Amino acid sequence: SGSYDETIKIWNTGTGECELTLTGHSGCINSLCLLGDGRIASGSDDKTIKLWNDTDSLTLIGHSSYISPLCYLEDGRLASGSGDKTIKIWNTGTGDCDLTLTGHSEMVTSLCYLGNDRLASGSADYTIKIWNTKSSCCKLTLTGHKIDIKYLSYLHEGILMSRDSNSSVLFWDFSTSGKGDNISIDLSAAADSQQLNRLLHFPPYCDGDIIEYLPLSSKSVGIAAGNKVFFATYLVPTS
């Protein structure tokens, strides 16, 4: 866990005891990410990322503002988003920045790896961008939200979920051509909330445990979570 007290703590989930405290950041911890080799990456208000191996760390320096989201890529590299409106792709072995992705007009708030060298980024500029992590090319810009994007999650069969500050949830389909030409999931086929949960493999997020899914049509769904109801719609991304 990361905290405003500028530390990271490693907990024993069986006993609830703190086994290790990692110190070194000079700002609050905004994000944590587990790397493929077992190390932990941390992003901080101090504009740095640290890669931890027990109490030793490798510091990644390059952003000019606070670090917000971190995302581990399947090739072993690490993506970071920042208040400086950029995304950086890092070599986790050397600590060097391989790529800087520019295009958002406001801070980067969320990252999600889609596979096949594609990275999705959400921003306070209300858009989602799909990037090629090898070339730094922006392949698509997705519009539909009317306020800053807070959360991205890659579901199954090419479905990307996005949630904004107003708790509006949108689904984007990349399952065929990669540009969302077809809608592949018929939500009306689910007889109840449990069946819909299995159909979507939806993560238990959205500010509380999800109580019930409410199918509205073949392309939309209502989600009851806590004392809120979110309305989600499948959209077809366009370039």
Short mmCIF file of C-alpha atoms in Angstrom, two decimals:
data_model
loop_
_atom_site.label_atom_id
_atom_site.label_comp_id
_atom_site.label_asym_id
_atom_site.label_seq_id
_atom_site.Cartn_x
_atom_site.Cartn_y
_atom_site.Cartn_z
CA SER A 1 0.00 0.00 0.00
CA GLY A 2 1.10 3.57 -0.73
CA SER A 3 0.27 6.57 1.41
CA TYR A 4 0.34 10.32 1.84
CA ASP A 5 3.03 9.69 4.46
CA GLU A 6 5.42 9.04 1.52
CA THR A 7 5.94 5.37 2.43
CA ILE A 8 4.98 2.00 0.97
CA LYS A 9 4.09 -0.87 3.26
CA ILE A 10 4.11 -4.58 2.45
CA TRP A 11 1.46 -6.46 4.41
CA ASN A 12 0.90 -10.08 5.35
CA THR A 13 -2.67 -10.61 4.16
CA GLY A 14 -3.11 -13.59 6.46
CA THR A 15 -2.13 -11.94 9.72
CA GLY A 16 -2.64 -8.28 8.81
CA GLU A 17 0.86 -7.45 9.99
CA CYS A 18 3.20 -5.03 8.22
CA GLU A 19 6.28 -6.95 7.09
CA LEU A 20 8.23 -4.17 5.40
CA THR A 21 8.18 -0.37 5.06
CA LEU A 22 9.80 1.19 1.99
CA THR A 23 11.03 4.77 2.29
CA GLY A 24 12.65 7.02 -0.29
CA HIS A 25 9.95 9.12 -1.94
CA SER A 26 9.62 12.77 -0.94
CA GLY A 27 5.97 13.08 -1.95
CA CYS A 28 2.77 11.11 -1.47
CA ILE A 29 2.47 7.76 -3.26
CA ASN A 30 -0.13 7.92 -6.03
CA SER A 31 0.23 4.51 -7.67
CA LEU A 32 1.72 1.05 -7.30
CA CYS A 33 2.31 -1.61 -9.93
CA LEU A 34 3.68 -5.15 -9.72
CA LEU A 35 6.33 -5.94 -12.34
CA GLY A 36 6.81 -9.32 -13.97
CA ASP A 37 10.03 -10.01 -12.07
CA GLY A 38 8.36 -9.45 -8.69
CA ARG A 39 9.56 -5.90 -8.14
CA ILE A 40 7.13 -3.13 -7.19
CA ALA A 41 6.93 0.15 -9.09
CA SER A 42 5.72 3.24 -7.26
CA GLY A 43 4.74 6.64 -8.64
CA SER A 44 4.81 9.75 -6.51
CA ASP A 45 4.07 13.46 -6.27
CA ASP A 46 7.87 13.93 -6.20
CA LYS A 47 7.83 13.39 -10.02
CA THR A 48 9.74 10.10 -9.78
CA ILE A 49 9.06 6.40 -10.17
CA LYS A 50 10.92 3.89 -8.04
CA LEU A 51 11.38 0.19 -8.81
CA TRP A 52 11.75 -1.67 -5.53
CA ASN A 53 13.66 -4.88 -4.85
CA ASP A 54 13.26 -5.38 -1.12
CA THR A 55 14.50 -2.07 0.33
CA ASP A 56 16.71 -1.14 -2.66
CA SER A 57 15.26 0.92 -5.48
CA LEU A 58 16.00 2.13 -9.01
CA THR A 59 14.72 5.68 -9.55
CA LEU A 60 13.22 6.71 -12.91
CA ILE A 61 13.42 10.44 -13.59
CA GLY A 62 11.92 12.26 -16.56
CA HIS A 63 8.43 13.57 -15.83
CA SER A 64 8.06 17.26 -15.00
CA SER A 65 4.99 16.79 -12.79
CA TYR A 66 3.50 14.24 -10.42
CA ILE A 67 3.16 10.58 -11.43
CA SER A 68 -0.36 9.23 -11.45
CA PRO A 69 -1.10 5.90 -13.22
CA LEU A 70 1.40 3.10 -13.80
CA CYS A 71 0.89 0.16 -16.16
CA TYR A 72 3.07 -2.91 -16.72
CA LEU A 73 3.47 -3.95 -20.37
CA GLU A 74 3.80 -7.54 -21.55
CA ASP A 75 7.29 -6.91 -22.98
CA GLY A 76 8.58 -6.06 -19.49
CA ARG A 77 8.51 -2.29 -19.84
CA LEU A 78 6.55 0.12 -17.65
CA ALA A 79 4.20 2.91 -18.74
CA SER A 80 3.62 5.97 -16.58
CA GLY A 81 1.16 8.86 -16.86
CA SER A 82 1.69 12.27 -15.35
CA GLY A 83 0.32 15.68 -14.59
CA ASP A 84 2.68 16.93 -17.32
CA LYS A 85 0.16 15.52 -19.88
CA THR A 86 2.58 12.89 -21.19
CA ILE A 87 3.02 9.12 -21.00
CA LYS A 88 6.47 7.61 -20.76
CA ILE A 89 7.53 4.04 -21.56
CA TRP A 90 10.44 2.87 -19.42
CA ASN A 91 13.04 0.13 -19.68
CA THR A 92 12.73 -1.49 -16.25
CA GLY A 93 16.20 -2.99 -16.49
CA THR A 94 18.19 0.17 -17.13
CA GLY A 95 15.71 2.78 -15.94
CA ASP A 96 15.94 4.61 -19.27
CA CYS A 97 12.92 6.23 -20.91
CA ASP A 98 12.36 4.51 -24.27
CA LEU A 99 9.43 6.61 -25.50
CA THR A 100 7.44 9.71 -24.60
CA LEU A 101 3.85 9.81 -25.84
CA THR A 102 2.37 13.28 -26.33
CA GLY A 103 -1.11 14.26 -27.44
CA HIS A 104 -3.31 14.78 -24.39
CA SER A 105 -4.09 18.41 -23.54
CA GLU A 106 -4.57 17.76 -19.82
CA MET A 107 -3.13 15.43 -17.17
CA VAL A 108 -3.10 11.69 -17.79
CA THR A 109 -5.32 10.02 -15.22
CA SER A 110 -5.43 6.32 -16.20
CA LEU A 111 -3.62 3.70 -18.25
CA CYS A 112 -4.60 0.23 -19.42
CA TYR A 113 -2.69 -2.27 -21.58
CA LEU A 114 -4.81 -3.84 -24.34
CA GLY A 115 -2.30 -6.36 -25.69
CA ASN A 116 -0.71 -6.41 -29.17
CA ASP A 117 1.44 -3.35 -28.39
CA ARG A 118 -1.61 -1.18 -27.62
CA LEU A 119 -1.91 1.11 -24.61
CA ALA A 120 -5.06 3.02 -23.65
CA SER A 121 -4.77 6.30 -21.76
CA GLY A 122 -7.50 8.35 -20.12
CA SER A 123 -7.16 12.05 -19.43
CA ALA A 124 -8.72 15.10 -17.84
CA ASP A 125 -9.20 16.33 -21.42
CA TYR A 126 -12.22 13.93 -21.54
CA THR A 127 -10.64 11.65 -24.16
CA ILE A 128 -9.15 8.18 -24.35
CA LYS A 129 -6.22 7.59 -26.67
CA ILE A 130 -4.97 4.27 -28.04
CA TRP A 131 -1.20 4.18 -28.56
CA ASN A 132 1.26 1.87 -30.27
CA THR A 133 3.86 1.15 -27.57
CA LYS A 134 6.56 0.36 -30.14
CA SER A 135 6.28 3.45 -32.33
CA SER A 136 4.63 6.00 -29.97
CA CYS A 137 1.96 6.57 -32.62
CA CYS A 138 -1.55 7.52 -31.45
CA LYS A 139 -3.82 5.12 -33.34
CA LEU A 140 -7.21 6.34 -32.11
CA THR A 141 -8.78 9.08 -30.03
CA LEU A 142 -12.05 8.05 -28.39
CA THR A 143 -14.59 10.70 -27.44
CA GLY A 144 -17.84 10.25 -25.56
CA HIS A 145 -17.18 11.28 -21.99
CA LYS A 146 -18.07 14.83 -20.91
CA ILE A 147 -15.71 15.04 -17.96
CA ASP A 148 -12.28 13.70 -16.96
CA ILE A 149 -11.62 9.97 -17.27
CA LYS A 150 -10.88 8.30 -13.93
CA TYR A 151 -10.60 4.57 -14.63
CA LEU A 152 -9.87 2.20 -17.51
CA SER A 153 -10.19 -1.58 -17.41
CA TYR A 154 -9.66 -4.13 -20.18
CA LEU A 155 -12.38 -6.74 -19.89
CA HIS A 156 -12.62 -9.83 -22.08
CA GLU A 157 -12.81 -10.35 -25.84
CA GLY A 158 -11.58 -6.88 -26.74
CA ILE A 159 -13.84 -4.80 -24.51
CA LEU A 160 -12.40 -1.67 -22.85
CA MET A 161 -14.36 -0.08 -20.01
CA SER A 162 -13.97 3.58 -19.10
CA ARG A 163 -15.39 5.47 -16.14
CA ASP A 164 -15.40 9.23 -15.63
CA SER A 165 -15.74 11.57 -12.63
CA ASN A 166 -19.52 11.62 -13.01
CA SER A 167 -19.58 7.81 -12.68
CA SER A 168 -20.65 7.42 -16.31
CA VAL A 169 -19.37 4.10 -17.67
CA LEU A 170 -18.75 3.42 -21.37
CA PHE A 171 -17.68 0.22 -23.12
CA TRP A 172 -15.55 0.20 -26.28
CA ASP A 173 -15.30 -2.84 -28.56
CA PHE A 174 -11.96 -3.72 -30.21
CA SER A 175 -12.69 -7.41 -30.69
CA THR A 176 -12.51 -7.66 -34.50
CA SER A 177 -10.64 -5.06 -36.54
CA GLY A 178 -9.22 -3.21 -33.56
CA LYS A 179 -11.33 -0.16 -34.38
CA GLY A 180 -14.57 -1.30 -32.80
CA ASP A 181 -16.45 -2.06 -36.01
CA ASN A 182 -18.69 -4.65 -34.40
CA ILE A 183 -20.49 -5.09 -31.09
CA SER A 184 -19.71 -8.58 -29.86
CA ILE A 185 -21.67 -8.86 -26.60
CA ASP A 186 -25.45 -8.90 -26.42
CA LEU A 187 -26.26 -7.81 -22.90
CA SER A 188 -29.95 -8.63 -23.30
CA ALA A 189 -29.00 -12.31 -23.45
CA ALA A 190 -28.28 -12.30 -19.72
CA ALA A 191 -31.23 -13.49 -17.68
CA ASP A 192 -30.04 -12.04 -14.37
CA SER A 193 -27.27 -10.05 -12.75
CA GLN A 194 -25.14 -13.12 -11.99
CA GLN A 195 -25.24 -14.26 -15.61
CA LEU A 196 -24.37 -10.76 -16.82
CA ASN A 197 -21.49 -10.64 -14.36
CA ARG A 198 -20.09 -13.84 -15.85
CA LEU A 199 -20.70 -12.54 -19.37
CA LEU A 200 -18.77 -9.31 -18.84
CA HIS A 201 -16.18 -10.50 -16.30
CA PHE A 202 -16.78 -7.06 -14.78
CA PRO A 203 -14.37 -6.07 -11.99
CA PRO A 204 -15.80 -5.13 -8.57
CA TYR A 205 -15.03 -1.45 -8.86
CA CYS A 206 -17.14 1.74 -9.19
CA ASP A 207 -16.88 3.08 -5.63
CA GLY A 208 -18.27 0.03 -3.86
CA ASP A 209 -19.40 -3.52 -4.39
CA ILE A 210 -21.61 -3.98 -7.40
CA ILE A 211 -25.03 -5.08 -6.24
CA GLU A 212 -26.86 -5.69 -9.47
CA TYR A 213 -26.68 -5.32 -13.23
CA LEU A 214 -29.79 -4.09 -14.98
CA PRO A 215 -29.88 -4.99 -18.71
CA LEU A 216 -31.57 -2.16 -20.60
CA SER A 217 -31.07 -3.17 -24.23
CA SER A 218 -28.70 -5.11 -26.46
CA LYS A 219 -26.09 -2.37 -26.12
CA SER A 220 -26.60 -0.84 -22.70
CA VAL A 221 -26.74 -1.79 -19.06
CA GLY A 222 -27.46 -0.17 -15.72
CA ILE A 223 -25.13 -0.96 -12.83
CA ALA A 224 -26.32 -0.61 -9.25
CA ALA A 225 -23.37 -0.14 -6.90
CA GLY A 226 -23.80 0.98 -3.34
CA ASN A 227 -26.26 3.87 -3.40
CA LYS A 228 -25.52 4.81 -7.01
CA VAL A 229 -26.77 3.61 -10.38
CA PHE A 230 -24.46 3.89 -13.38
CA PHE A 231 -25.65 3.70 -16.97
CA ALA A 232 -23.23 2.01 -19.33
CA THR A 233 -23.38 2.01 -23.11
CA TYR A 234 -21.42 0.20 -25.78
CA LEU A 235 -19.89 2.65 -28.24
CA VAL A 236 -18.14 2.07 -31.56
CA PRO A 237 -14.78 3.89 -31.60
CA THR A 238 -13.96 5.89 -34.71
CA SER A 239 -10.60 7.21 -35.80
#
